[in-house]
Amino acid sequence: MLNKYARAFFTRVLTPFAAFLIRRGVSPDTVTLIGTAGVVAGALVFYPRGEFFWGTVVITLFVFSDLVDGNMARQLGRSSRWGAFLDSTLDRVADGAIFGGFALWYAGTGNDDILCAVAIFCLASGQVVSYTKARGESIGLPVAVNGLVERAERLVISLVAAGLAGLHAFGVPGIQVLLPIALWMVAVGSLVTLIQRVVTVRRESAEAEAAASSQDSQESGAAS
């Protein structure tokens, strides 16, 4: 849902900014690299110290680069396999930094081994969810399912909760509980999404093999 509606909305909003960068001679790849560096810095500098509000502010400023670089490529008419590969690869790096930052906090000052493990699971499951779709498509299957929690949902749930939890440092009581709740939500949602995609690939694979077998039988019958 977020991919379908929110992405379309922010793409329209960010189009003038993308055009401005193009006029200044900035390339889409540069935006991708700077955006990823900003997200990684925000996550690994602020989150392990428990500064969730400021970390989320920094990450949010840079995370929109994921929309800006694609917008620039379309305006330039230069969409390429390399650009798509770079963007997708660095998305995984950014996601790993965010959940890695949460894990470092809970492994250290946050002092909660269970939530550290949940954050690590969110990191790993997010990577595997993306891999299942990419791998399924690479063997010729459509993988016609999005799943309960995709990257956009994982980021929105986690970053909104982290930003609000960070308000505890400004005297808002009890609000820090939102981050653990969000991590559990993302962990469960990612597991459900992973199962959905595995089941879909299994079904599509069986259908493809059955269709190929039927076609071979028809060709064999026609030849005889």
mmCIF file of C-alpha atoms in Angstrom:
data_model
loop_
_atom_site.group_PDB
_atom_site.id
_atom_site.type_symbol
_atom_site.label_atom_id
_atom_site.label_comp_id
_atom_site.label_asym_id
_atom_site.label_seq_id
_atom_site.Cartn_x
_atom_site.Cartn_y
_atom_site.Cartn_z
ATOM 1 C CA MET A 1 0.000 0.000 0.000
ATOM 2 C CA LEU A 2 2.797 2.397 0.899
ATOM 3 C CA ASN A 3 4.703 1.515 -2.258
ATOM 4 C CA LYS A 4 1.601 2.133 -4.363
ATOM 5 C CA TYR A 5 0.285 5.372 -2.874
ATOM 6 C CA ALA A 6 2.960 7.056 -0.747
ATOM 7 C CA ARG A 7 5.705 6.540 -3.329
ATOM 8 C CA ALA A 8 3.546 8.084 -6.056
ATOM 9 C CA PHE A 9 2.720 11.083 -3.846
ATOM 10 C CA PHE A 10 6.300 11.812 -2.812
ATOM 11 C CA THR A 11 7.533 11.277 -6.357
ATOM 12 C CA ARG A 12 5.287 14.137 -7.506
ATOM 13 C CA VAL A 13 6.388 16.318 -4.588
ATOM 14 C CA LEU A 14 10.095 15.698 -5.182
ATOM 15 C CA THR A 15 10.038 16.114 -8.964
ATOM 16 C CA PRO A 16 10.954 19.851 -8.855
ATOM 17 C CA PHE A 17 13.882 19.101 -6.531
ATOM 18 C CA ALA A 18 15.064 16.335 -8.852
ATOM 19 C CA ALA A 19 14.893 18.745 -11.790
ATOM 20 C CA PHE A 20 16.903 21.306 -9.783
ATOM 21 C CA LEU A 21 19.679 18.768 -9.156
ATOM 22 C CA ILE A 22 19.773 17.849 -12.837
ATOM 23 C CA ARG A 23 20.230 21.511 -13.772
ATOM 24 C CA ARG A 24 23.161 21.652 -11.343
ATOM 25 C CA GLY A 25 24.813 18.701 -13.067
ATOM 26 C CA VAL A 26 24.294 16.188 -10.246
ATOM 27 C CA SER A 27 23.980 12.572 -11.399
ATOM 28 C CA PRO A 28 21.434 10.044 -10.070
ATOM 29 C CA ASP A 29 24.252 7.750 -8.916
ATOM 30 C CA THR A 30 25.722 10.576 -6.833
ATOM 31 C CA VAL A 31 22.369 11.114 -5.125
ATOM 32 C CA THR A 32 22.122 7.383 -4.437
ATOM 33 C CA LEU A 33 25.579 7.267 -2.851
ATOM 34 C CA ILE A 34 25.107 10.425 -0.769
ATOM 35 C CA GLY A 35 21.683 9.302 0.405
ATOM 36 C CA THR A 36 22.974 5.916 1.519
ATOM 37 C CA ALA A 37 25.964 7.483 3.283
ATOM 38 C CA GLY A 38 23.624 9.836 5.146
ATOM 39 C CA VAL A 39 21.309 7.048 6.258
ATOM 40 C CA VAL A 40 24.221 4.872 7.402
ATOM 41 C CA ALA A 41 25.800 7.770 9.318
ATOM 42 C CA GLY A 42 22.503 8.726 10.962
ATOM 43 C CA ALA A 43 21.813 5.152 12.017
ATOM 44 C CA LEU A 44 25.264 4.154 13.242
ATOM 45 C CA VAL A 45 26.223 7.451 14.883
ATOM 46 C CA PHE A 46 22.987 8.258 16.732
ATOM 47 C CA TYR A 47 21.089 5.014 17.318
ATOM 48 C CA PRO A 48 23.788 3.096 19.248
ATOM 49 C CA ARG A 49 23.903 6.051 21.674
ATOM 50 C CA GLY A 50 20.119 6.045 22.145
ATOM 51 C CA GLU A 51 19.648 9.358 20.328
ATOM 52 C CA PHE A 52 16.660 8.075 18.391
ATOM 53 C CA PHE A 53 14.989 11.403 17.662
ATOM 54 C CA TRP A 54 17.981 13.084 16.035
ATOM 55 C CA GLY A 55 19.035 9.888 14.326
ATOM 56 C CA THR A 56 15.606 9.574 12.755
ATOM 57 C CA VAL A 57 15.655 13.214 11.647
ATOM 58 C CA VAL A 58 18.984 12.689 9.861
ATOM 59 C CA ILE A 59 17.879 9.388 8.304
ATOM 60 C CA THR A 60 14.578 10.850 7.106
ATOM 61 C CA LEU A 61 16.362 13.713 5.363
ATOM 62 C CA PHE A 62 18.472 11.259 3.386
ATOM 63 C CA VAL A 63 16.052 8.374 2.883
ATOM 64 C CA PHE A 64 14.091 10.325 0.265
ATOM 65 C CA SER A 65 17.108 10.076 -2.012
ATOM 66 C CA ASP A 66 15.686 6.665 -2.920
ATOM 67 C CA LEU A 67 12.878 8.502 -4.715
ATOM 68 C CA VAL A 68 14.928 11.421 -6.002
ATOM 69 C CA ASP A 69 17.542 9.367 -7.877
ATOM 70 C CA GLY A 70 14.922 7.342 -9.742
ATOM 71 C CA ASN A 71 13.014 10.507 -10.570
ATOM 72 C CA MET A 72 16.187 12.083 -11.959
ATOM 73 C CA ALA A 73 16.958 9.023 -14.081
ATOM 74 C CA ARG A 74 13.463 9.103 -15.590
ATOM 75 C CA GLN A 75 13.683 12.816 -16.347
ATOM 76 C CA LEU A 76 17.050 12.256 -18.009
ATOM 77 C CA GLY A 77 15.780 9.200 -19.858
ATOM 78 C CA ARG A 78 18.773 7.324 -18.515
ATOM 79 C CA SER A 79 17.231 4.497 -16.514
ATOM 80 C CA SER A 80 19.709 1.621 -16.656
ATOM 81 C CA ARG A 81 20.367 -1.826 -15.276
ATOM 82 C CA TRP A 82 23.404 -0.446 -13.455
ATOM 83 C CA GLY A 83 21.368 2.275 -11.768
ATOM 84 C CA ALA A 84 18.715 -0.216 -10.683
ATOM 85 C CA PHE A 85 21.397 -2.583 -9.375
ATOM 86 C CA LEU A 86 23.220 0.159 -7.458
ATOM 87 C CA ASP A 87 20.007 1.502 -5.959
ATOM 88 C CA SER A 88 18.785 -1.916 -4.853
ATOM 89 C CA THR A 89 22.157 -2.908 -3.412
ATOM 90 C CA LEU A 90 22.589 0.282 -1.409
ATOM 91 C CA ASP A 91 19.015 0.003 -0.118
ATOM 92 C CA ARG A 92 20.082 -3.225 1.581
ATOM 93 C CA VAL A 93 23.119 -1.443 3.064
ATOM 94 C CA ALA A 94 20.921 1.338 4.455
ATOM 95 C CA ASP A 95 18.403 -1.093 5.938
ATOM 96 C CA GLY A 96 21.203 -3.078 7.546
ATOM 97 C CA ALA A 97 22.608 0.069 9.149
ATOM 98 C CA ILE A 98 19.239 1.081 10.611
ATOM 99 C CA PHE A 99 18.477 -2.245 12.253
ATOM 100 C CA GLY A 100 22.139 -2.714 13.088
ATOM 101 C CA GLY A 101 21.998 0.587 14.969
ATOM 102 C CA PHE A 102 19.027 -0.658 16.984
ATOM 103 C CA ALA A 103 20.848 -3.927 17.729
ATOM 104 C CA LEU A 104 23.964 -2.070 18.915
ATOM 105 C CA TRP A 105 21.864 0.034 21.287
ATOM 106 C CA TYR A 106 20.169 -2.957 22.865
ATOM 107 C CA ALA A 107 23.437 -4.911 22.998
ATOM 108 C CA GLY A 108 25.066 -2.005 24.839
ATOM 109 C CA THR A 109 23.458 0.732 26.901
ATOM 110 C CA GLY A 110 19.940 -0.471 26.109
ATOM 111 C CA ASN A 111 20.856 -3.739 27.853
ATOM 112 C CA ASP A 112 18.177 -5.981 26.382
ATOM 113 C CA ASP A 113 19.410 -9.169 24.717
ATOM 114 C CA ILE A 114 15.945 -10.166 23.503
ATOM 115 C CA LEU A 115 15.334 -6.885 21.689
ATOM 116 C CA CYS A 116 18.880 -7.043 20.315
ATOM 117 C CA ALA A 117 18.016 -10.446 18.855
ATOM 118 C CA VAL A 118 14.709 -9.093 17.476
ATOM 119 C CA ALA A 119 16.541 -6.204 15.787
ATOM 120 C CA ILE A 120 19.030 -8.639 14.249
ATOM 121 C CA PHE A 121 16.132 -10.788 13.046
ATOM 122 C CA CYS A 122 14.539 -7.706 11.445
ATOM 123 C CA LEU A 123 17.837 -6.986 9.698
ATOM 124 C CA ALA A 124 18.286 -10.538 8.426
ATOM 125 C CA SER A 125 14.665 -11.183 7.470
ATOM 126 C CA GLY A 126 14.488 -7.933 5.532
ATOM 127 C CA GLN A 127 17.466 -9.017 3.451
ATOM 128 C CA VAL A 128 15.996 -12.483 2.868
ATOM 129 C CA VAL A 129 12.571 -11.102 1.926
ATOM 130 C CA SER A 130 14.207 -9.002 -0.784
ATOM 131 C CA TYR A 131 16.361 -11.932 -1.901
ATOM 132 C CA THR A 132 13.395 -14.296 -2.337
ATOM 133 C CA LYS A 133 11.752 -11.962 -4.836
ATOM 134 C CA ALA A 134 14.987 -11.241 -6.693
ATOM 135 C CA ARG A 135 15.925 -14.922 -6.829
ATOM 136 C CA GLY A 136 12.446 -15.981 -7.935
ATOM 137 C CA GLU A 137 12.459 -13.426 -10.737
ATOM 138 C CA SER A 138 15.972 -14.495 -11.780
ATOM 139 C CA ILE A 139 14.720 -18.041 -12.501
ATOM 140 C CA GLY A 140 11.879 -16.703 -14.627
ATOM 141 C CA LEU A 141 8.991 -16.582 -12.149
ATOM 142 C CA PRO A 142 6.793 -13.502 -11.700
ATOM 143 C CA VAL A 143 6.661 -13.763 -7.856
ATOM 144 C CA ALA A 144 3.235 -12.136 -8.040
ATOM 145 C CA VAL A 145 2.886 -11.217 -4.384
ATOM 146 C CA ASN A 146 3.966 -8.198 -2.391
ATOM 147 C CA GLY A 147 3.458 -9.485 1.132
ATOM 148 C CA LEU A 148 2.382 -7.988 4.419
ATOM 149 C CA VAL A 149 5.490 -5.930 5.225
ATOM 150 C CA GLU A 150 7.778 -4.730 2.444
ATOM 151 C CA ARG A 151 10.692 -2.311 2.658
ATOM 152 C CA ALA A 152 8.522 0.817 2.790
ATOM 153 C CA GLU A 153 6.453 -0.575 5.654
ATOM 154 C CA ARG A 154 9.552 -1.737 7.541
ATOM 155 C CA LEU A 155 11.125 1.707 7.302
ATOM 156 C CA VAL A 156 8.003 3.705 8.161
ATOM 157 C CA ILE A 157 7.089 1.561 11.166
ATOM 158 C CA SER A 158 10.652 1.523 12.505
ATOM 159 C CA LEU A 159 11.571 5.147 11.862
ATOM 160 C CA VAL A 160 8.303 6.635 13.127
ATOM 161 C CA ALA A 161 8.542 4.552 16.303
ATOM 162 C CA ALA A 162 12.219 5.418 16.795
ATOM 163 C CA GLY A 163 11.591 9.125 16.278
ATOM 164 C CA LEU A 164 8.718 9.153 18.754
ATOM 165 C CA ALA A 165 10.644 7.009 21.230
ATOM 166 C CA GLY A 166 13.410 9.599 21.055
ATOM 167 C CA LEU A 167 11.051 12.170 22.532
ATOM 168 C CA HIS A 168 11.651 10.443 25.873
ATOM 169 C CA ALA A 169 14.897 12.407 26.030
ATOM 170 C CA PHE A 170 12.824 15.608 25.921
ATOM 171 C CA GLY A 171 10.713 14.574 28.889
ATOM 172 C CA VAL A 172 7.828 12.704 27.262
ATOM 173 C CA PRO A 173 7.164 9.789 29.654
ATOM 174 C CA GLY A 174 6.618 6.176 28.638
ATOM 175 C CA ILE A 175 6.930 6.792 24.910
ATOM 176 C CA GLN A 176 10.147 4.794 24.559
ATOM 177 C CA VAL A 177 8.054 1.603 24.580
ATOM 178 C CA LEU A 178 7.031 2.327 20.977
ATOM 179 C CA LEU A 179 10.357 1.166 19.555
ATOM 180 C CA PRO A 180 10.223 -2.362 21.026
ATOM 181 C CA ILE A 181 6.619 -2.683 19.845
ATOM 182 C CA ALA A 182 7.640 -1.575 16.346
ATOM 183 C CA LEU A 183 10.545 -4.016 16.197
ATOM 184 C CA TRP A 184 8.278 -6.915 17.147
ATOM 185 C CA MET A 185 5.742 -5.785 14.521
ATOM 186 C CA VAL A 186 8.412 -5.629 11.824
ATOM 187 C CA ALA A 187 9.844 -8.999 12.865
ATOM 188 C CA VAL A 188 6.483 -10.765 12.729
ATOM 189 C CA GLY A 189 5.433 -8.962 9.552
ATOM 190 C CA SER A 190 8.719 -9.827 7.834
ATOM 191 C CA LEU A 191 8.329 -13.485 8.770
ATOM 192 C CA VAL A 192 4.787 -13.534 7.359
ATOM 193 C CA THR A 193 5.996 -11.817 4.175
ATOM 194 C CA LEU A 194 8.828 -14.304 3.793
ATOM 195 C CA ILE A 195 6.406 -17.212 4.100
ATOM 196 C CA GLN A 196 4.042 -15.576 1.577
ATOM 197 C CA ARG A 197 6.819 -15.206 -0.970
ATOM 198 C CA VAL A 198 8.204 -18.710 -0.475
ATOM 199 C CA VAL A 199 4.720 -20.203 -0.881
ATOM 200 C CA THR A 200 4.135 -18.083 -3.998
ATOM 201 C CA VAL A 201 7.448 -19.139 -5.575
ATOM 202 C CA ARG A 202 6.683 -22.779 -4.785
ATOM 203 C CA ARG A 203 3.260 -22.519 -6.442
ATOM 204 C CA GLU A 204 4.519 -20.623 -9.475
ATOM 205 C CA SER A 205 7.385 -23.079 -9.887
ATOM 206 C CA ALA A 206 5.008 -26.048 -9.844
ATOM 207 C CA GLU A 207 2.716 -24.328 -12.349
ATOM 208 C CA ALA A 208 5.649 -23.499 -14.652
ATOM 209 C CA GLU A 209 6.945 -27.068 -14.532
ATOM 210 C CA ALA A 210 3.464 -28.476 -15.181
ATOM 211 C CA ALA A 211 3.020 -26.146 -18.165
ATOM 212 C CA ALA A 212 6.425 -27.118 -19.556
ATOM 213 C CA SER A 213 5.642 -30.818 -19.129
ATOM 214 C CA SER A 214 2.287 -30.382 -20.877
ATOM 215 C CA GLN A 215 3.938 -28.534 -23.751
ATOM 216 C CA ASP A 216 6.574 -31.274 -24.117
ATOM 217 C CA SER A 217 3.834 -33.916 -24.240
ATOM 218 C CA GLN A 218 1.930 -32.006 -26.915
ATOM 219 C CA GLU A 219 5.082 -31.555 -29.014
ATOM 220 C CA SER A 220 5.946 -35.227 -28.621
ATOM 221 C CA GLY A 221 2.438 -36.227 -29.703
ATOM 222 C CA ALA A 222 2.547 -33.932 -32.701
ATOM 223 C CA ALA A 223 5.912 -35.323 -33.766
ATOM 224 C CA SER A 224 4.687 -38.891 -33.617
#
